[in-house]
Amino acid sequence: MRNIEFGLMTFADMEPEKESVKGTNAHRRIQDLLEEIKLADQLGIDMFGIGEHHRPDYAVSSPTTVLGAAAAVTKNIKLSSAVTVLSSDDPVRVYQQFATVDAISGGRAEIMAGRGSFIESFPLFGFDLNDYNELFEEKLDLLLKINRSEKITWSGNLRAPIHDLGVYPRAVSGEIPIWLAAGGTPASAVRAAKLRLPLMLAIIGGLPRHFTPFFDLYRKSAHENGIAAEDLQVGVNNHMYVGEDADKVASEFFPHYAKMMDRVGRSRGWQPMSRPQFDFMRAPEGSLLVGSVEQVVEKILYQHQLFGFTRFVAQSSLGTLPHELTMKSIEIFASQVVPEVKRRLGVG
C-alpha cells in the first residue's frame, strides 16, 4: 500500500476584535497557532495548512506570512495554505511568497489553491464576481506555468500579459507542490485530473459516502488523460476533536462548534445547529471526527475504504475552543490516532 500522509489545518478562528483593543485577539491567536504548528512538527505530523480569510472572525489573511514564521521554528513538517484564494490574488506574487517560505523552510512549502469558502476577497481586491470561474481558470494556468518555468510568456483576458519575464526567487527543489482544493463540484474533479494536480476535498457536512462519485470522476478523468492511478494523490479534510472519553469530548466541543457553525451559517441560510444534528454528524458514517481515539481511528479507516486517500487532514482548531484543548487534541491525534491508523492499514 502507498504511504499515507497525515496533516492538520486551521482557519485560525478567533473572536472579533473589541473596539478598545484592536489587534489583541489576532496577536494571541497567531501566537497560539505557531505553538500548534511547532507541536505538530515535534510529534511527526506530515503537514500543516493555514486558511486565508478576510473577515473579522479569522486571524489570518496572509497565510504565507504565518507560514514563514512557522518555517523558522520547525524542522520537518510541510507548510501549506489551506487554501490560497487564487481568484482574488496575483499568481506572480503567490509564487514569489511561497518560494520565499520554501527558502526559509528548506523546501517544505506547498500551495493548496482554491476559490475559498467566502467571497469577501473579491470586492476587497477589486474583482468582479461575474468573473468567478474565469478568474480561477486563468490564474491557475498562470501559476502552474510560473511554477514550471523560470521565464514565462503568458496572456489572458483578465490580467495583463507577461512577455519573457523571470519570476524570482525559485523553489528549492524545482517546483512547489500545488494541490487543488475542492468542495465537491464535478468540474473541480475534472480540472484537477486534466491538470495532473493532487486533489483535496473538504467534507464538513453530510455523509462521506456521498462523495465517492466525486473521487470516481477524478480517477476516471485522470485515466482518460493518460494518468496512471498510482500517480494520483487524493486528500480528505474533516473537522476533528479527539480525546480519551467520547461523551466528555462531545459535551466539551459542542458549544464551541455550534457557535462557529451558526456564525457561518447565518449568511448561508442554515438552521442553527442542534445537539441531535451534531450527534448525527458524529455517528460512525458521519463527517465529524469528534470522539474517542478508537472512534476517530474507525472513521478515518472508513473514509480510507471509501476514497483510498493518500493524505488525511484534520481541521484541528475550530471556533472558540480553548487553545489548551486544541493542543491536547493535536497531541492525541499525533501520538495515538495516526500510529493506530497506520498500523491497521499496514503503512509506515
CSV table of C-alpha atoms in Angstrom, one decimal:
chain,number,residue,atom,x,y,z
A,1,MET,CA,0.0,0.0,0.0
A,2,ARG,CA,1.1,3.5,-0.8
A,3,ASN,CA,2.4,5.7,2.0
A,4,ILE,CA,-0.3,8.0,3.6
A,5,GLU,CA,0.4,11.4,4.9
A,6,PHE,CA,-1.4,12.9,7.9
A,7,GLY,CA,-1.8,16.6,8.3
A,8,LEU,CA,-3.6,19.3,10.3
A,9,MET,CA,-5.1,22.6,9.2
A,10,THR,CA,-6.9,25.6,10.6
A,11,PHE,CA,-8.6,28.8,9.6
A,12,ALA,CA,-7.3,30.4,12.8
A,13,ASP,CA,-10.8,31.2,14.1
A,14,MET,CA,-11.0,34.0,16.7
A,15,GLU,CA,-13.4,36.2,18.4
A,16,PRO,CA,-13.8,39.5,16.5
A,17,GLU,CA,-11.7,42.3,18.0
A,18,LYS,CA,-13.1,44.7,20.5
A,19,GLU,CA,-13.1,48.4,19.6
A,20,SER,CA,-10.9,49.4,22.5
A,21,VAL,CA,-8.2,46.8,21.9
A,22,LYS,CA,-7.9,46.2,18.2
A,23,GLY,CA,-5.4,43.6,17.2
A,24,THR,CA,-5.0,41.8,20.5
A,25,ASN,CA,-7.2,38.8,19.6
A,26,ALA,CA,-5.3,38.3,16.3
A,27,HIS,CA,-2.0,38.6,18.2
A,28,ARG,CA,-3.0,35.9,20.7
A,29,ARG,CA,-4.5,33.6,18.1
A,30,ILE,CA,-1.4,33.7,15.8
A,31,GLN,CA,0.9,33.1,18.8
A,32,ASP,CA,-1.3,30.1,19.7
A,33,LEU,CA,-1.2,28.9,16.1
A,34,LEU,CA,2.6,28.9,16.0
A,35,GLU,CA,2.5,26.8,19.1
A,36,GLU,CA,0.1,24.3,17.4
A,37,ILE,CA,2.4,24.1,14.3
A,38,LYS,CA,5.5,23.6,16.5
A,39,LEU,CA,3.8,20.8,18.4
A,40,ALA,CA,2.6,19.1,15.2
A,41,ASP,CA,6.2,19.2,13.9
A,42,GLN,CA,7.7,17.8,17.1
A,43,LEU,CA,5.1,14.9,17.1
A,44,GLY,CA,5.8,13.9,13.5
A,45,ILE,CA,2.7,15.2,11.7
A,46,ASP,CA,3.4,15.4,7.9
A,47,MET,CA,1.9,18.8,7.0
A,48,PHE,CA,0.1,21.8,8.4
A,49,GLY,CA,-2.2,24.0,6.4
A,50,ILE,CA,-3.5,27.6,7.1
A,51,GLY,CA,-6.5,29.1,5.6
A,52,GLU,CA,-6.9,32.6,4.1
A,53,HIS,CA,-9.9,34.7,5.1
A,54,HIS,CA,-10.7,38.4,5.1
A,55,ARG,CA,-13.2,38.5,7.9
A,56,PRO,CA,-13.2,39.7,11.5
A,57,ASP,CA,-13.7,36.2,12.9
A,58,TYR,CA,-10.5,34.8,11.4
A,59,ALA,CA,-6.9,35.8,12.2
A,60,VAL,CA,-5.1,35.0,9.0
A,61,SER,CA,-5.5,37.0,5.8
A,62,SER,CA,-1.9,36.3,4.7
A,63,PRO,CA,-1.1,32.6,5.1
A,64,THR,CA,2.4,32.9,3.8
A,65,THR,CA,3.4,35.4,6.5
A,66,VAL,CA,2.4,32.9,9.2
A,67,LEU,CA,3.9,30.0,7.3
A,68,GLY,CA,7.2,31.9,7.0
A,69,ALA,CA,7.2,32.4,10.8
A,70,ALA,CA,6.4,28.7,11.2
A,71,ALA,CA,9.2,27.7,8.8
A,72,ALA,CA,11.7,29.4,11.0
A,73,VAL,CA,10.7,27.4,14.1
A,74,THR,CA,10.0,23.9,12.6
A,75,LYS,CA,12.3,21.3,11.1
A,76,ASN,CA,10.3,18.7,9.1
A,77,ILE,CA,6.6,19.5,8.7
A,78,LYS,CA,5.3,20.6,5.2
A,79,LEU,CA,3.8,24.0,5.3
A,80,SER,CA,0.8,24.7,3.1
A,81,SER,CA,-2.0,27.2,2.6
A,82,ALA,CA,-5.5,25.8,3.1
A,83,VAL,CA,-6.4,27.5,0.8
A,84,THR,CA,-4.9,30.3,-1.2
A,85,VAL,CA,-7.8,32.1,-2.7
A,86,LEU,CA,-6.2,32.3,-6.1
A,87,SER,CA,-9.0,34.0,-7.9
A,88,SER,CA,-8.5,37.3,-6.0
A,89,ASP,CA,-4.7,37.1,-5.8
A,90,ASP,CA,-1.9,37.5,-8.3
A,91,PRO,CA,-0.2,34.3,-9.3
A,92,VAL,CA,3.2,36.0,-9.6
A,93,ARG,CA,3.1,37.2,-6.0
A,94,VAL,CA,1.6,33.9,-4.8
A,95,TYR,CA,4.5,32.0,-6.3
A,96,GLN,CA,7.1,34.5,-5.0
A,97,GLN,CA,5.7,34.4,-1.5
A,98,PHE,CA,5.6,30.6,-1.4
A,99,ALA,CA,9.1,30.3,-2.9
A,100,THR,CA,10.3,32.5,-0.1
A,101,VAL,CA,8.6,30.3,2.5
A,102,ASP,CA,10.3,27.4,0.6
A,103,ALA,CA,13.7,29.0,1.0
A,104,ILE,CA,13.2,29.7,4.7
A,105,SER,CA,12.0,26.1,5.4
A,106,GLY,CA,14.5,24.3,3.2
A,107,GLY,CA,11.9,23.1,0.6
A,108,ARG,CA,8.8,22.4,2.7
A,109,ALA,CA,6.3,24.8,1.2
A,110,GLU,CA,3.2,23.8,-0.6
A,111,ILE,CA,0.3,25.6,-2.2
A,112,MET,CA,-3.3,24.5,-1.9
A,113,ALA,CA,-5.2,26.6,-4.5
A,114,GLY,CA,-8.9,27.1,-4.4
A,115,ARG,CA,-11.7,29.6,-4.8
A,116,GLY,CA,-12.2,29.9,-1.0
A,117,SER,CA,-15.3,29.4,1.1
A,118,PHE,CA,-16.2,33.1,1.3
A,119,ILE,CA,-16.3,35.9,-1.3
A,120,GLU,CA,-15.1,38.9,0.8
A,121,SER,CA,-11.7,39.0,-1.0
A,122,PHE,CA,-13.3,39.7,-4.4
A,123,PRO,CA,-14.7,43.2,-3.7
A,124,LEU,CA,-11.8,43.9,-1.3
A,125,PHE,CA,-9.2,43.5,-4.1
A,126,GLY,CA,-11.4,44.9,-6.9
A,127,PHE,CA,-12.5,41.7,-8.7
A,128,ASP,CA,-15.9,41.1,-10.3
A,129,LEU,CA,-17.8,38.1,-9.0
A,130,ASN,CA,-19.2,37.7,-12.5
A,131,ASP,CA,-15.7,36.6,-13.5
A,132,TYR,CA,-15.6,34.0,-10.7
A,133,ASN,CA,-14.9,30.9,-12.9
A,134,GLU,CA,-12.7,32.6,-15.5
A,135,LEU,CA,-10.5,34.3,-12.8
A,136,PHE,CA,-9.7,31.0,-11.2
A,137,GLU,CA,-9.0,29.2,-14.5
A,138,GLU,CA,-6.8,31.9,-15.8
A,139,LYS,CA,-4.8,32.4,-12.6
A,140,LEU,CA,-4.4,28.7,-12.0
A,141,ASP,CA,-3.0,28.4,-15.6
A,142,LEU,CA,-0.5,31.2,-14.9
A,143,LEU,CA,0.5,29.9,-11.5
A,144,LEU,CA,1.3,26.4,-13.0
A,145,LYS,CA,3.4,28.0,-15.8
A,146,ILE,CA,5.4,30.1,-13.3
A,147,ASN,CA,5.9,27.0,-11.1
A,148,ARG,CA,7.4,25.0,-14.1
A,149,SER,CA,9.4,27.7,-15.8
A,150,GLU,CA,11.7,30.5,-14.6
A,151,LYS,CA,10.9,32.7,-17.5
A,152,ILE,CA,7.4,32.8,-18.9
A,153,THR,CA,5.3,34.4,-21.7
A,154,TRP,CA,1.6,34.4,-21.0
A,155,SER,CA,-1.6,36.2,-21.9
A,156,GLY,CA,-5.2,36.0,-20.7
A,157,ASN,CA,-8.4,38.1,-20.6
A,158,LEU,CA,-8.4,39.3,-17.0
A,159,ARG,CA,-4.8,40.1,-16.3
A,160,ALA,CA,-2.0,42.0,-18.1
A,161,PRO,CA,0.2,39.7,-20.3
A,162,ILE,CA,3.7,38.7,-19.4
A,163,HIS,CA,6.4,38.7,-22.1
A,164,ASP,CA,9.5,36.6,-21.4
A,165,LEU,CA,10.0,37.7,-17.8
A,166,GLY,CA,11.5,35.8,-14.9
A,167,VAL,CA,9.8,35.2,-11.6
A,168,TYR,CA,12.1,35.0,-8.5
A,169,PRO,CA,13.1,33.6,-6.1
A,170,ARG,CA,12.7,30.0,-7.4
A,171,ALA,CA,11.7,27.0,-5.3
A,172,VAL,CA,14.4,25.0,-3.6
A,173,SER,CA,13.7,21.7,-5.3
A,174,GLY,CA,12.5,22.8,-8.7
A,175,GLU,CA,8.7,23.1,-8.2
A,176,ILE,CA,6.4,23.8,-5.3
A,177,PRO,CA,3.8,21.1,-4.8
A,178,ILE,CA,0.4,22.5,-5.8
A,179,TRP,CA,-2.8,20.8,-4.7
A,180,LEU,CA,-6.3,21.8,-6.0
A,181,ALA,CA,-8.8,22.2,-3.2
A,182,ALA,CA,-12.4,21.4,-3.9
A,183,GLY,CA,-15.8,21.4,-2.3
A,184,GLY,CA,-17.3,18.6,-4.3
A,185,THR,CA,-18.3,20.1,-7.7
A,186,PRO,CA,-17.7,17.7,-10.6
A,187,ALA,CA,-15.9,20.4,-12.6
A,188,SER,CA,-13.2,20.6,-10.0
A,189,ALA,CA,-12.5,16.9,-10.2
A,190,VAL,CA,-12.2,17.0,-13.9
A,191,ARG,CA,-10.0,20.1,-13.8
A,192,ALA,CA,-7.6,18.6,-11.3
A,193,ALA,CA,-7.3,15.4,-13.4
A,194,LYS,CA,-6.7,17.2,-16.6
A,195,LEU,CA,-4.0,19.4,-15.0
A,196,ARG,CA,-2.5,16.3,-13.2
A,197,LEU,CA,-2.9,18.0,-9.8
A,198,PRO,CA,-3.4,16.3,-6.5
A,199,LEU,CA,-7.0,16.8,-5.3
A,200,MET,CA,-8.1,17.8,-1.7
A,201,LEU,CA,-11.7,17.5,-0.8
A,202,ALA,CA,-13.2,19.1,2.3
A,203,ILE,CA,-16.0,17.0,3.9
A,204,ILE,CA,-17.5,19.1,6.6
A,205,GLY,CA,-21.1,18.0,6.4
A,206,GLY,CA,-23.4,15.3,5.1
A,207,LEU,CA,-22.3,11.7,4.7
A,208,PRO,CA,-18.8,11.0,3.4
A,209,ARG,CA,-20.1,8.1,1.2
A,210,HIS,CA,-22.0,10.6,-0.9
A,211,PHE,CA,-18.7,11.9,-2.2
A,212,THR,CA,-17.4,8.7,-3.7
A,213,PRO,CA,-18.7,9.7,-7.2
A,214,PHE,CA,-16.5,12.8,-6.9
A,215,PHE,CA,-13.3,10.7,-6.5
A,216,ASP,CA,-14.5,8.2,-9.1
A,217,LEU,CA,-14.9,11.0,-11.6
A,218,TYR,CA,-11.4,12.3,-10.7
A,219,ARG,CA,-9.9,8.9,-11.3
A,220,LYS,CA,-11.9,8.3,-14.5
A,221,SER,CA,-10.9,11.7,-15.9
A,222,ALA,CA,-7.2,11.0,-15.0
A,223,HIS,CA,-7.3,7.7,-16.8
A,224,GLU,CA,-8.8,9.3,-19.9
A,225,ASN,CA,-5.9,11.8,-19.8
A,226,GLY,CA,-3.3,9.0,-19.6
A,227,ILE,CA,-2.5,9.3,-15.9
A,228,ALA,CA,-1.9,6.1,-14.0
A,229,ALA,CA,-3.9,5.5,-10.8
A,230,GLU,CA,-0.7,5.1,-8.8
A,231,ASP,CA,0.4,8.6,-9.8
A,232,LEU,CA,-2.7,10.2,-8.3
A,233,GLN,CA,-2.7,11.9,-4.9
A,234,VAL,CA,-6.1,12.5,-3.2
A,235,GLY,CA,-6.7,14.0,0.2
A,236,VAL,CA,-9.7,14.3,2.5
A,237,ASN,CA,-10.2,17.0,5.2
A,238,ASN,CA,-12.6,16.7,8.2
A,239,HIS,CA,-13.4,18.7,11.3
A,240,MET,CA,-11.8,16.9,14.3
A,241,TYR,CA,-11.6,17.0,18.1
A,242,VAL,CA,-10.3,13.9,19.8
A,243,GLY,CA,-9.9,12.9,23.5
A,244,GLU,CA,-9.9,10.0,25.8
A,245,ASP,CA,-13.6,9.9,26.8
A,246,ALA,CA,-16.2,10.2,23.9
A,247,ASP,CA,-19.0,11.7,26.0
A,248,LYS,CA,-16.8,14.2,27.6
A,249,VAL,CA,-15.2,15.2,24.3
A,250,ALA,CA,-18.6,15.7,22.7
A,251,SER,CA,-20.0,17.8,25.5
A,252,GLU,CA,-16.8,19.8,25.7
A,253,PHE,CA,-16.8,20.5,21.9
A,254,PHE,CA,-20.4,21.0,21.0
A,255,PRO,CA,-21.0,24.6,22.3
A,256,HIS,CA,-17.8,25.9,20.6
A,257,TYR,CA,-18.6,24.0,17.3
A,258,ALA,CA,-22.3,25.1,17.2
A,259,LYS,CA,-21.3,28.7,17.8
A,260,MET,CA,-18.9,28.6,14.9
A,261,MET,CA,-21.2,26.8,12.5
A,262,ASP,CA,-24.1,29.1,13.4
A,263,ARG,CA,-22.0,32.1,12.8
A,264,VAL,CA,-21.0,30.9,9.3
A,265,GLY,CA,-24.5,29.6,8.7
A,266,ARG,CA,-26.3,32.8,9.3
A,267,SER,CA,-25.1,34.2,6.0
A,268,ARG,CA,-25.9,31.0,4.1
A,269,GLY,CA,-29.4,30.3,5.4
A,270,TRP,CA,-28.5,27.3,7.6
A,271,GLN,CA,-30.7,26.4,10.6
A,272,PRO,CA,-29.0,26.7,14.0
A,273,MET,CA,-27.1,23.5,14.9
A,274,SER,CA,-28.9,21.3,17.3
A,275,ARG,CA,-27.3,18.7,19.6
A,276,PRO,CA,-29.1,15.8,17.7
A,277,GLN,CA,-27.7,17.1,14.4
A,278,PHE,CA,-24.2,17.3,16.0
A,279,ASP,CA,-24.6,13.7,17.2
A,280,PHE,CA,-25.7,12.5,13.8
A,281,MET,CA,-22.6,14.0,12.3
A,282,ARG,CA,-20.5,12.2,14.9
A,283,ALA,CA,-22.1,8.9,14.1
A,284,PRO,CA,-19.8,6.2,12.5
A,285,GLU,CA,-20.7,7.1,8.9
A,286,GLY,CA,-20.9,10.9,9.6
A,287,SER,CA,-18.4,13.6,8.6
A,288,LEU,CA,-17.5,14.9,12.0
A,289,LEU,CA,-14.5,13.3,13.8
A,290,VAL,CA,-15.3,14.1,17.3
A,291,GLY,CA,-14.9,11.4,20.0
A,292,SER,CA,-12.5,8.9,21.5
A,293,VAL,CA,-9.3,7.7,19.9
A,294,GLU,CA,-11.0,4.5,18.7
A,295,GLN,CA,-14.0,6.3,17.2
A,296,VAL,CA,-11.7,8.7,15.3
A,297,VAL,CA,-9.5,5.9,14.1
A,298,GLU,CA,-12.5,3.9,12.9
A,299,LYS,CA,-13.9,6.9,11.0
A,300,ILE,CA,-10.5,7.6,9.3
A,301,LEU,CA,-10.3,3.9,8.3
A,302,TYR,CA,-13.9,4.1,7.0
A,303,GLN,CA,-13.1,7.0,4.8
A,304,HIS,CA,-9.9,5.4,3.5
A,305,GLN,CA,-12.0,2.4,2.5
A,306,LEU,CA,-14.3,4.8,0.6
A,307,PHE,CA,-11.8,7.0,-1.1
A,308,GLY,CA,-8.3,5.4,-0.9
A,309,PHE,CA,-6.8,8.8,0.1
A,310,THR,CA,-3.1,9.4,0.2
A,311,ARG,CA,-3.4,12.3,2.6
A,312,PHE,CA,-5.7,12.8,5.5
A,313,VAL,CA,-6.0,16.3,7.0
A,314,ALA,CA,-7.8,17.1,10.2
A,315,GLN,CA,-9.1,20.6,10.8
A,316,SER,CA,-7.9,20.7,14.4
A,317,SER,CA,-8.6,24.1,15.9
A,318,LEU,CA,-12.2,25.3,15.4
A,319,GLY,CA,-14.3,28.1,16.7
A,320,THR,CA,-13.7,29.3,20.2
A,321,LEU,CA,-12.3,26.0,21.5
A,322,PRO,CA,-9.7,27.0,24.1
A,323,HIS,CA,-6.1,26.7,22.9
A,324,GLU,CA,-5.1,24.2,25.6
A,325,LEU,CA,-7.8,21.8,24.5
A,326,THR,CA,-6.8,22.1,20.9
A,327,MET,CA,-3.2,21.3,21.9
A,328,LYS,CA,-4.3,18.2,23.8
A,329,SER,CA,-6.4,17.1,20.8
A,330,ILE,CA,-3.4,17.5,18.5
A,331,GLU,CA,-1.2,15.6,20.8
A,332,ILE,CA,-3.7,12.7,21.0
A,333,PHE,CA,-4.2,12.7,17.2
A,334,ALA,CA,-0.4,12.6,16.5
A,335,SER,CA,0.6,10.1,19.3
A,336,GLN,CA,-2.4,7.7,19.3
A,337,VAL,CA,-4.7,8.1,16.3
A,338,VAL,CA,-2.2,8.3,13.5
A,339,PRO,CA,0.0,5.4,14.7
A,340,GLU,CA,-3.0,3.2,15.1
A,341,VAL,CA,-4.4,4.1,11.6
A,342,LYS,CA,-1.0,3.3,10.1
A,343,ARG,CA,-0.8,0.0,12.0
A,344,ARG,CA,-4.2,-1.1,10.8
A,345,LEU,CA,-3.5,-0.1,7.2
A,346,GLY,CA,0.0,-1.6,7.2
A,347,VAL,CA,1.7,1.6,6.2
A,348,GLY,CA,4.9,3.2,7.6
